[in-house]
Coordinates of C-alpha atoms and ligand atoms in Angstrom, one line a residue:
X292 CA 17.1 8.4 -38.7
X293 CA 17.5 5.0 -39.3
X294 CA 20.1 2.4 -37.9
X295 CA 23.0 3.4 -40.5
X296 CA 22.8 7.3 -39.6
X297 CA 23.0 6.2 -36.2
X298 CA 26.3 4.0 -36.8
X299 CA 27.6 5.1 -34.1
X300 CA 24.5 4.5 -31.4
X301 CA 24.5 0.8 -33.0
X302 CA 25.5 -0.3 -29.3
X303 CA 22.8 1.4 -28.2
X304 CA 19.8 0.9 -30.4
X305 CA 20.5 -2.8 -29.7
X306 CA 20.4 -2.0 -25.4
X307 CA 17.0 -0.3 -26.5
X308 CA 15.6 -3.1 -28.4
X309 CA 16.9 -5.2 -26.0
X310 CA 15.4 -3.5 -22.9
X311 CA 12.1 -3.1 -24.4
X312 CA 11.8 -7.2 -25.1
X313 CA 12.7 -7.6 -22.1
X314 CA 10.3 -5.3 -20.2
X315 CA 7.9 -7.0 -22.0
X316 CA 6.9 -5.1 -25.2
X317 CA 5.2 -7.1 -28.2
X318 CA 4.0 -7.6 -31.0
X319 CA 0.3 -5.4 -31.4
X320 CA -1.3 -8.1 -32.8
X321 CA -0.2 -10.6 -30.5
X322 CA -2.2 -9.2 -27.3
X323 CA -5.8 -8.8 -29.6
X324 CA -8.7 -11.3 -28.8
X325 CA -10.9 -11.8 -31.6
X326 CA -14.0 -10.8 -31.5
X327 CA -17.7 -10.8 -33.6
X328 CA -17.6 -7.8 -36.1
X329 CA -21.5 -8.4 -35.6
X330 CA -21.1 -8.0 -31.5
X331 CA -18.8 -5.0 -32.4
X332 CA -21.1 -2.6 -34.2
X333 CA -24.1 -3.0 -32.1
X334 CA -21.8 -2.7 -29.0
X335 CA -20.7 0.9 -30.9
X336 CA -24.2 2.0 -31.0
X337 CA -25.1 1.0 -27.6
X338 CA -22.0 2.8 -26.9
X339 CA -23.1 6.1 -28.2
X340 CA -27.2 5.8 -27.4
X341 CA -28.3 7.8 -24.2
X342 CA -30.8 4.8 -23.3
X343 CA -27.5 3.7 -21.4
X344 CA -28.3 6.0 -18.8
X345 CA -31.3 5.8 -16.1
X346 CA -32.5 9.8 -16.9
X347 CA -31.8 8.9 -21.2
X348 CA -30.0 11.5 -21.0
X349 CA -25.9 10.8 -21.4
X350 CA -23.7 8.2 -23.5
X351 CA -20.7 6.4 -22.7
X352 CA -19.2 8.4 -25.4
X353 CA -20.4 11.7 -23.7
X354 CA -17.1 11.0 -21.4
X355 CA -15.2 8.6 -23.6
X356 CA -14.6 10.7 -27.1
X357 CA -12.4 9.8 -29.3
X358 CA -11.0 13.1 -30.3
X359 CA -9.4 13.1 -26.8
X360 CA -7.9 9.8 -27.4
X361 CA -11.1 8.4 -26.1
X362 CA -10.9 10.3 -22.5
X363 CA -12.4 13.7 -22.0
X364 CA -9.8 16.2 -22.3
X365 CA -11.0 17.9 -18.6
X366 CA -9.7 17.0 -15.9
X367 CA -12.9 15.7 -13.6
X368 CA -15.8 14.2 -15.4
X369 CA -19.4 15.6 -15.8
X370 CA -21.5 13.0 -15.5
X371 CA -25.5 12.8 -15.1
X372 CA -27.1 16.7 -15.8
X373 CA -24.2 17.8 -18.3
X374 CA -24.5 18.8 -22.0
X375 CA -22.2 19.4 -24.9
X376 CA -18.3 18.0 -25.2
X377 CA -15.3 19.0 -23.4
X378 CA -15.0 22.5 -22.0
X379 CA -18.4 23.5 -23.0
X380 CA -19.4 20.3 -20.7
X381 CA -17.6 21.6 -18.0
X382 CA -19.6 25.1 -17.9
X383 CA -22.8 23.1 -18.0
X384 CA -23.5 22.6 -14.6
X385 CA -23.8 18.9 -14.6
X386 CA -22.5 16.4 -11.3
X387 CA -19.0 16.2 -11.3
X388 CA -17.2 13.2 -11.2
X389 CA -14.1 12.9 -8.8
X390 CA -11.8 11.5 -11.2
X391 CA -10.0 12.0 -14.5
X392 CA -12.0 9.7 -17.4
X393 CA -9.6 6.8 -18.3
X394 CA -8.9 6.1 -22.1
X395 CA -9.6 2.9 -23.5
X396 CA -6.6 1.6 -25.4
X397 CA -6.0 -1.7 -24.8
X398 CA -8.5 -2.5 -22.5
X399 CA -9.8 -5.9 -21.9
X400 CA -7.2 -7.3 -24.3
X401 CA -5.1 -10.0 -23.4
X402 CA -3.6 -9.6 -19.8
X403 CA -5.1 -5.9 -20.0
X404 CA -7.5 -7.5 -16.5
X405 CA -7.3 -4.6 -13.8
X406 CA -9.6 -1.6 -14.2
X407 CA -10.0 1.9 -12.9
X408 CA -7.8 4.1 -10.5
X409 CA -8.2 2.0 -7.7
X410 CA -8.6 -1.3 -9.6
X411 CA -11.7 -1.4 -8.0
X412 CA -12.0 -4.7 -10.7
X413 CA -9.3 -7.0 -11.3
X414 CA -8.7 -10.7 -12.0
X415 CA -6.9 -12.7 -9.3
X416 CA -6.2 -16.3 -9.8
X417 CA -8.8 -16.5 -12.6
X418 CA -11.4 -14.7 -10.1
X419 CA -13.3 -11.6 -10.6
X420 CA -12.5 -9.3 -7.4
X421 CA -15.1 -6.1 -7.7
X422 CA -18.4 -4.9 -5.7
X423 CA -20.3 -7.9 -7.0
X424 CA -18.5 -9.9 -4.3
X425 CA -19.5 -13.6 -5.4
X426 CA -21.9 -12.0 -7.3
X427 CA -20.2 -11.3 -10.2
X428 CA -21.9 -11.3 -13.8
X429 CA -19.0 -12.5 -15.8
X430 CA -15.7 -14.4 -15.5
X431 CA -14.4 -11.6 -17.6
X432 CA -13.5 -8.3 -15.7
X433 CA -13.6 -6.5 -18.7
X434 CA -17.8 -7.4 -18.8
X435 CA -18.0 -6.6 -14.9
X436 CA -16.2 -3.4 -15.3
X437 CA -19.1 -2.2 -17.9
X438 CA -21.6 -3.3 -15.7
X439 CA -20.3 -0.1 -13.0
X440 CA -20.9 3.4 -15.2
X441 CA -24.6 2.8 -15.8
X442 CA -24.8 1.9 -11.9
X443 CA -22.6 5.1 -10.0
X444 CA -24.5 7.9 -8.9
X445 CA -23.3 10.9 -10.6
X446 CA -22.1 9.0 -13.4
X447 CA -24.8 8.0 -15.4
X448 CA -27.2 8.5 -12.4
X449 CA -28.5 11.6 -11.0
X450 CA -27.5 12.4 -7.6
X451 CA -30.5 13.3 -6.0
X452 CA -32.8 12.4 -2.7
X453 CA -35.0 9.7 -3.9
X454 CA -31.6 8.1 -5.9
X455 CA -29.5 8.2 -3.2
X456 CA -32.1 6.6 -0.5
X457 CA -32.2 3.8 -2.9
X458 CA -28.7 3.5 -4.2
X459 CA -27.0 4.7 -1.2
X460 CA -24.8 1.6 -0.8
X461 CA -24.8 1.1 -4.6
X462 CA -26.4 -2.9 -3.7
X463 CA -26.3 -5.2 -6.0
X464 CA -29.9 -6.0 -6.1
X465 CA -30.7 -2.0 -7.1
X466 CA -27.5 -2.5 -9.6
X467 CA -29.7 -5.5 -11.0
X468 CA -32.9 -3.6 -11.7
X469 CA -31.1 -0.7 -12.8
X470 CA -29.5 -3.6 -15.8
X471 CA -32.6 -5.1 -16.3
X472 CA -34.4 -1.7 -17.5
X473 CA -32.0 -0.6 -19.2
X474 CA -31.4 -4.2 -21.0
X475 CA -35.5 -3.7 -21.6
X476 CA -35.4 -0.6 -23.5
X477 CA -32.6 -2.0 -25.7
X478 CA -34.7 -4.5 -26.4
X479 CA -37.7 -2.3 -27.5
X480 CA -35.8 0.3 -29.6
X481 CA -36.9 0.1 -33.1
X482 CA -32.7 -0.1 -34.5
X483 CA -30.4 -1.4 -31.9
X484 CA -33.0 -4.1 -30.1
X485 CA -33.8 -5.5 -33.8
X486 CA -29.9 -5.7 -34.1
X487 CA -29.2 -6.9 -31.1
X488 CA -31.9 -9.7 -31.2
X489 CA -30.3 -10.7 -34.7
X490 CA -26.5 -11.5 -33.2
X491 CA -27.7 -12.9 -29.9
X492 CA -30.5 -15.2 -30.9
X493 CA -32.8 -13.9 -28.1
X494 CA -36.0 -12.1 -28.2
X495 CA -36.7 -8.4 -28.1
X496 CA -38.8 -8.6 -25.1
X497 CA -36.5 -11.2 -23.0
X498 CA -33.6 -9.0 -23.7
X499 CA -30.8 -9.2 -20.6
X500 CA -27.8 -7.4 -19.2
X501 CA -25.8 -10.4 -20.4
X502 CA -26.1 -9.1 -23.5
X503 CA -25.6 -5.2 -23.6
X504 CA -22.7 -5.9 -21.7
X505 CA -21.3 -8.5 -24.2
X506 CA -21.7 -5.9 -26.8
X507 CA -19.8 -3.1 -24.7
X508 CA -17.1 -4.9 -24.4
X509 CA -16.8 -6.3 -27.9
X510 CA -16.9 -2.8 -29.0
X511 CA -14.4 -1.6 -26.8
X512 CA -12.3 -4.6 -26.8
X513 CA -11.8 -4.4 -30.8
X514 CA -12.2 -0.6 -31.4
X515 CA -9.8 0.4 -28.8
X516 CA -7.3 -2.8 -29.7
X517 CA -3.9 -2.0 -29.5
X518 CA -2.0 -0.6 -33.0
X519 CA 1.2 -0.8 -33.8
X520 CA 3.3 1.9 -33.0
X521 CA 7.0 3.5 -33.9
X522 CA 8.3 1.3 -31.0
X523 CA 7.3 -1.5 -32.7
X524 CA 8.5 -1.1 -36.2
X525 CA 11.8 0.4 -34.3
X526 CA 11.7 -3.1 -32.2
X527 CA 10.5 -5.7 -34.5
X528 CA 11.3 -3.7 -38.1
X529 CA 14.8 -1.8 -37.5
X530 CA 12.3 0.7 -38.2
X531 CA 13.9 4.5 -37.5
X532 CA 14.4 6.6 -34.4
X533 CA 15.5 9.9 -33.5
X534 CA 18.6 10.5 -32.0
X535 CA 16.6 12.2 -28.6
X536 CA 13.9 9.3 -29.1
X537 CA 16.7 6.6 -28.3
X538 CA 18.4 9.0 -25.1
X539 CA 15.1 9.0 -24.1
X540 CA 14.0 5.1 -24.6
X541 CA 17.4 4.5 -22.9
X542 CA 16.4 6.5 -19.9
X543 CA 13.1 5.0 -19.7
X544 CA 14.8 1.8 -19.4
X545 CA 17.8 3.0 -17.3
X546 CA 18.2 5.5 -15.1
X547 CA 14.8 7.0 -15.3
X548 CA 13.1 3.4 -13.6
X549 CA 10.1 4.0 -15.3
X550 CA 10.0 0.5 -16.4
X551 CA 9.8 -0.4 -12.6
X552 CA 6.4 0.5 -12.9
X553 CA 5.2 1.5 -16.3
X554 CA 6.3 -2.7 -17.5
X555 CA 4.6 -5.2 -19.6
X556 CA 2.9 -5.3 -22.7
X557 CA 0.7 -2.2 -22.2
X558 CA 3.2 0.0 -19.8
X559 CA 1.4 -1.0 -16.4
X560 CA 2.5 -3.4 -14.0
X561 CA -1.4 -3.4 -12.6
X562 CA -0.2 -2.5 -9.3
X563 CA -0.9 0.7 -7.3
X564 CA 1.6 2.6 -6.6
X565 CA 2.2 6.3 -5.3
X566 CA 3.3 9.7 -7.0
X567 CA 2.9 12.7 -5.3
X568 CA 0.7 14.5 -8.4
X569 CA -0.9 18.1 -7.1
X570 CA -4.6 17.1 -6.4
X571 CA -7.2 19.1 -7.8
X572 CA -11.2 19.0 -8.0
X573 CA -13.3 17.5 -5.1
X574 CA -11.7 14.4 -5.0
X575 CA -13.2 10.7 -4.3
X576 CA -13.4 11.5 -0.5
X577 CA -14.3 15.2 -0.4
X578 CA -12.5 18.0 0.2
X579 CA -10.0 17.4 -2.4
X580 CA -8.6 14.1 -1.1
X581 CA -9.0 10.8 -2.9
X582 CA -7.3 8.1 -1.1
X583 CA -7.2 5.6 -4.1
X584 CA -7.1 1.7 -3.9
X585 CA -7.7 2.4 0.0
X586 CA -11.4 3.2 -1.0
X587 CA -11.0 0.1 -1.9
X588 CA -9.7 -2.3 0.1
X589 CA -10.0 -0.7 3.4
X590 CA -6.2 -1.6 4.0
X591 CA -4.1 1.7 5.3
X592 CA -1.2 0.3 3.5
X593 CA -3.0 1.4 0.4
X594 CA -3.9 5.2 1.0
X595 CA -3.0 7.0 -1.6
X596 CA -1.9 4.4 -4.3
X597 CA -3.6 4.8 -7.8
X598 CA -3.0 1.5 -10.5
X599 CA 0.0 2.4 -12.6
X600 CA -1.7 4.0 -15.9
X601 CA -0.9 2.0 -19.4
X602 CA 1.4 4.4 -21.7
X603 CA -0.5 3.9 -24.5
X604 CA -1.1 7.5 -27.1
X605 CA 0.0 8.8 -23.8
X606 CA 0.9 12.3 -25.3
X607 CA -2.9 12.6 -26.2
X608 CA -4.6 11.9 -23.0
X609 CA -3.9 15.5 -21.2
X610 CA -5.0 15.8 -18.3
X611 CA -2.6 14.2 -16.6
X612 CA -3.2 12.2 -12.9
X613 CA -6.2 10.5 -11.5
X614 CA -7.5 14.1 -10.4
X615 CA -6.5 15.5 -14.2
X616 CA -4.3 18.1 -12.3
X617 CA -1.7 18.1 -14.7
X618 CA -1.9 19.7 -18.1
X619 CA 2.0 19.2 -19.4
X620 CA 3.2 15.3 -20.3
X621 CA 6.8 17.2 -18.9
X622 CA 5.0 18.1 -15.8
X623 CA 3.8 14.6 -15.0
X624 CA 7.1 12.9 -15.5
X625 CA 8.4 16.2 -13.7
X626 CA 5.6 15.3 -10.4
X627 CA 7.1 11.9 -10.1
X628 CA 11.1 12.9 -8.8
X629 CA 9.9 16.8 -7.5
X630 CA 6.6 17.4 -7.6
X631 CA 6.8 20.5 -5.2
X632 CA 8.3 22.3 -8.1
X633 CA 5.0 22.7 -9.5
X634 CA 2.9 23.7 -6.9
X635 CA 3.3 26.4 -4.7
X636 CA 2.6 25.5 -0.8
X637 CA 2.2 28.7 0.7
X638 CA -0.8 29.4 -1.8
X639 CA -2.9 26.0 -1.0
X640 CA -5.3 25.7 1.8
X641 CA -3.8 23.8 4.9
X642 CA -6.0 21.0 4.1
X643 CA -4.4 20.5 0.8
X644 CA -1.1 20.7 1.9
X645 CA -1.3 18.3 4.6
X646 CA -3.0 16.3 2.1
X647 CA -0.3 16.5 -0.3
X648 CA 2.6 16.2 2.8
X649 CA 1.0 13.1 3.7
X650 CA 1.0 11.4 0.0
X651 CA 4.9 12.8 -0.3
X652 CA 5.8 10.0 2.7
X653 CA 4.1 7.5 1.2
X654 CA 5.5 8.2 -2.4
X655 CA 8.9 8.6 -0.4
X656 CA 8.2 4.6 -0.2
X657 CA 8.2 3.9 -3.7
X658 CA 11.5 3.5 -6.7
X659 CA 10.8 6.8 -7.7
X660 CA 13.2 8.1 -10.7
X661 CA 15.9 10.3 -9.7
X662 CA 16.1 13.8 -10.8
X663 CA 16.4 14.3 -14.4
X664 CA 17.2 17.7 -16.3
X665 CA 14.7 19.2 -18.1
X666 CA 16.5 17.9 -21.7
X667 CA 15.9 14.7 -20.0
X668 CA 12.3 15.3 -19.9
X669 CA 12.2 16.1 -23.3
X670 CA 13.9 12.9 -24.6
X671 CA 11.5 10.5 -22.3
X672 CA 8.8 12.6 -23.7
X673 CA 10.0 12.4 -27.3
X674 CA 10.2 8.3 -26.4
X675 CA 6.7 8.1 -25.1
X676 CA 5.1 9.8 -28.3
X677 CA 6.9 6.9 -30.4
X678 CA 3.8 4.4 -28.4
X679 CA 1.3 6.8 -30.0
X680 CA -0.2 4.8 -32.5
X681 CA 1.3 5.2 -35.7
X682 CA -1.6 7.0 -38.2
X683 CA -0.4 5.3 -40.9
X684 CA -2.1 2.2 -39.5
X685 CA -5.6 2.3 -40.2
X686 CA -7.9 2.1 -37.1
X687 CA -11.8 3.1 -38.5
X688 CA -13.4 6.3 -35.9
X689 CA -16.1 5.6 -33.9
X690 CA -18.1 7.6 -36.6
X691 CA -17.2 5.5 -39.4
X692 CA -17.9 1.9 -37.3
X693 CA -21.2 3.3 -36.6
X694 CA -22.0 4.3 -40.3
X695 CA -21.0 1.3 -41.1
X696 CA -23.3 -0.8 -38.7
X697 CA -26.4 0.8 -40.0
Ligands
HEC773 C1 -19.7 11.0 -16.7 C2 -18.6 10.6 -17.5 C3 -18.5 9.1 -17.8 C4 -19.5 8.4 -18.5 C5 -20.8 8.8 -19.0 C6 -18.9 7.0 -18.7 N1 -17.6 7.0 -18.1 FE1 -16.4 5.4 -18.1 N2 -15.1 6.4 -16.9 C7 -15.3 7.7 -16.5 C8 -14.3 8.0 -15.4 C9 -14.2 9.3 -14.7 C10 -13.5 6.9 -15.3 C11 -12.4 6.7 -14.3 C12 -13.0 6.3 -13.0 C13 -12.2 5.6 -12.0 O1 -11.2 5.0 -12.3 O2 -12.5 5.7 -10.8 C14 -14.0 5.9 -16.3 C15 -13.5 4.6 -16.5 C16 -14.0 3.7 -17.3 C17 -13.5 2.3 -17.5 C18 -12.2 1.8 -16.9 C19 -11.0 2.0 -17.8 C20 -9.7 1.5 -17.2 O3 -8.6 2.0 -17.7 O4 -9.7 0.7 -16.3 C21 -14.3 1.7 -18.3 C22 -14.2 0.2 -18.9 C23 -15.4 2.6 -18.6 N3 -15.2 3.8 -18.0 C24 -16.5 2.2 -19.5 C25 -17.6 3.1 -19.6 C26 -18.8 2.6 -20.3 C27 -19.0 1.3 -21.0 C28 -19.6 3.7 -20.2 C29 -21.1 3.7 -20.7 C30 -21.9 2.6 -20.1 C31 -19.0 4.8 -19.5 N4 -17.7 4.3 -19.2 C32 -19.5 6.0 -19.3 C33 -16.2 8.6 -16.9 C34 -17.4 8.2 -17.6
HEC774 C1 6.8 3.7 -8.6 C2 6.1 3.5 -9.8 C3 6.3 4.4 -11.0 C4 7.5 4.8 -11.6 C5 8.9 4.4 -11.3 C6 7.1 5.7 -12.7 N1 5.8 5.9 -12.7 FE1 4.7 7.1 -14.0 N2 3.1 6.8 -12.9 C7 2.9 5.9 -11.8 C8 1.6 6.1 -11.2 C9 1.1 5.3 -10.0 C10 1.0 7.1 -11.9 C11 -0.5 7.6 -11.6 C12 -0.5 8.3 -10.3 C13 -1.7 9.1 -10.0 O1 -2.5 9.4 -10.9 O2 -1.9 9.5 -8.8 C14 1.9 7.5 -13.0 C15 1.6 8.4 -14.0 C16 2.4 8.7 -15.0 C17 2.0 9.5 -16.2 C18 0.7 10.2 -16.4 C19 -0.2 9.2 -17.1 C20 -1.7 9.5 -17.1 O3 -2.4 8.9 -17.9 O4 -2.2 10.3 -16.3 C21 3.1 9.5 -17.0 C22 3.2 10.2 -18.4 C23 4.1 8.7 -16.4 N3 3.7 8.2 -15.2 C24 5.4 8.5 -17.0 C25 6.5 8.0 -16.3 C26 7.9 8.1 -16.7 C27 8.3 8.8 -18.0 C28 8.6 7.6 -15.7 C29 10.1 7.5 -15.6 C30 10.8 8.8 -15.5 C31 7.7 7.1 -14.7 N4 6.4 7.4 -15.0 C32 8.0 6.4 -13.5 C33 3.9 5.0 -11.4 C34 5.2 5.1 -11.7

């Protein structure tokens, strides 16, 4: 529908445009940072080469696939000892990860500067606050945060004994010789090290961290860059909208307070904040809990608060949560205004009902939206898949960048 077949709405469509500038919704190409198409490709087949990994065994890409809009599609990860993709990964007996695998739109672009759940990584006053302490690699968080995967146990590291004497407090001297082997063996593969030795200027054999990590985030950075969407040509194009897209986009910005949260140019304010999702899986701290930025900083104030997640092809990224418990985009707008609805208490353990009674108060806290019908639902779902990236606008797969870098 386009602005004439909604005559009527034309009140409306202009509060919607409105709302969105003013949230601070722009351009696509206004949040890119240039990259090297050179850096790029060899980041994209670093990206997708086991040598990544301690054991040789498992790629960033074994988590981050793009045909799960560049998350998983379960709803914990399998790291270190897994095989195959997806649900045939999750029957493979490998360590599982506490967490649901972030996608990767966006990241590392302008502003984009906080990563992970927790935010274990974020820029503060043009710092770099992570694990590194003053130790950090890089002024750019998006660099340190590529530094951590190769580096957890369980992720990319097995999780056994003689690991977890050594990395049991995850140092950053271990982290250092972990980057230094793996930078090494880059170096001395026959395709990538040649490529990579090419674009850097630096010599197989004297090959560094620096440099693998460059490339990673290059690659990311460009191949995950933010497209334009049907918000965008609605916003900056009159371009159409749905009669339930626009109730929906007007609730988003209205009554539904999701812009309280879910602001900005990518749909995140970068704070933590709590919603009172069903927790499944083993959870960060065991026993199905996962306390969130608290892990963190330490700070009681923060138990149980999670970084607001970017809205980005949203509709694709099921799971839903940091512990994936949610399957249904309905259900996760549903979890934040009643979230007992979709559980039911007398069936959990007592553990995980305290644990879930306990995040309810501190969600209680918070500018939660206030109930919405279920046709509601529909028309803030029907909004959020118009910030799926339109497939009209040509982004290149993984597959094809990498064909294209040989
Ligand atoms: C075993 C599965 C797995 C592998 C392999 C993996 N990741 Fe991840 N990745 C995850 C999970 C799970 C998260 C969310 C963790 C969290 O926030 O605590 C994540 C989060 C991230 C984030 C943060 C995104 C954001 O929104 O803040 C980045 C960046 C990232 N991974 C990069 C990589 C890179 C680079 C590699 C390869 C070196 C890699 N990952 C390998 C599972 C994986
Ligand atoms: C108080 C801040 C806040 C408000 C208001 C808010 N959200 Fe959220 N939202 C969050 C946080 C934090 C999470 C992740 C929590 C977690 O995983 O434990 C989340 C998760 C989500 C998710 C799941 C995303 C994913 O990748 O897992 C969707 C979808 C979502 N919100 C949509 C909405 C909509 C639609 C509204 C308005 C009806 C809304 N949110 C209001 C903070 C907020």
């Amino acid at each position: 529908m386009s602005d004439h077949d909604l005559a009527g709405d034309g009140m409306r469509l202009a509060v919607l445009r409105e709302a969105a500038l003013k949230n601070g919704f722009v351009p696509a190409e206004s949040l890119e940072i240039p990259g090297d198409p050179a850096r790029q490709a060899v980041g994209g087949l670093i990206f997708a080469s086991p040598l990544m990994s301690l054991n040789g065994k498992i790629s960033c890409q074994d988590c981050h696939l793009d045909q799960f809009g560049s998350a998983d599609g379960l709803p914990n990860a399998i790291g270190v000892g897994g095989t195959g993709h997806g649900v045939a990964r999750m029957r493979s007996g490998g360590g599982i990860l506490p967490r649901n695998v972030l996608p990767f739109w966006g990241r590392g672009s302008k502003g984009f500067d906080t990563f992970f759940w927790d935010s274990r990584v974020r820029l503060v006053d043009g710092r770099v606050i992570s694990q590194f302490g003053d130790r950090a690699p890089s002024n750019d968080p998006m660099i340190v945060a590529v530094h951590l995967p190769s580096v957890e146990v369980r992720e990319m590291i097995a999780d056994n004994p003689q690991v977890r004497d050594g990395l049991v407090d995850e140092s950053v001297d271990i982290a250092a010789q972990i980057h230094q082997t793996i930078a090494r063996r880059f170096g001395a593969d026959a395709t990538i090290g040649q490529q990579l030795a090419r674009t850097y200027g630096v010599r197989r054999d004297a090959m560094e961290f620096a440099q693998i990590s460059d490339a990673l985030a290059q690659f990311i950075r460009h191949r995950f860059r933010i497209q334009p969407t049907r918000l965008h040509r609605f916003v900056f194009d009159r371009g159409p909208i749905s009669r339930t897209e626009l109730n929906g986009g007007i609730l988003f910005y209205g009554r539904g307070r999701c812009a309280a949260c879910h602001n900005g140019p990518y749909f995140s304010d970068f704070e933590s904040h709590a919603v009172a999702f069903p927790q499944v899986g083993f959870g960060k701290n065991g026993f199905g809990t996962d306390e969130g930025r608290f892990n963190v900083t330490l700070n009681p104030d923060d138990r149980f608060l999670f970084r607001t997640p970017p809205l980005y092809n949203v509709t694709k990224t099921s799971p839903y949560s940091h512990s994936g418990s949610i399957v249904r985009i309905e259900d996760a707008i549903v979890s934040h205004f009643d979230p007992l609805r979709l559980v039911d208490t007398k069936k959990m353990s007592a553990r995980a009902r305290a644990d879930l009674y306990q995040r309810l108060g501190v969600a209680a806290r918070e500018t939660l939206p206030a109930q919405l019908t279920d046709q509601e639902v529909r028309e803030l779902v029907a909004f959020l898949r118009m910030l799926d990236f339109d497939p009209n606008a040509s982004v290149p797969s993984t597959g094809a960048m990498l064909q294209r870098a040989r």
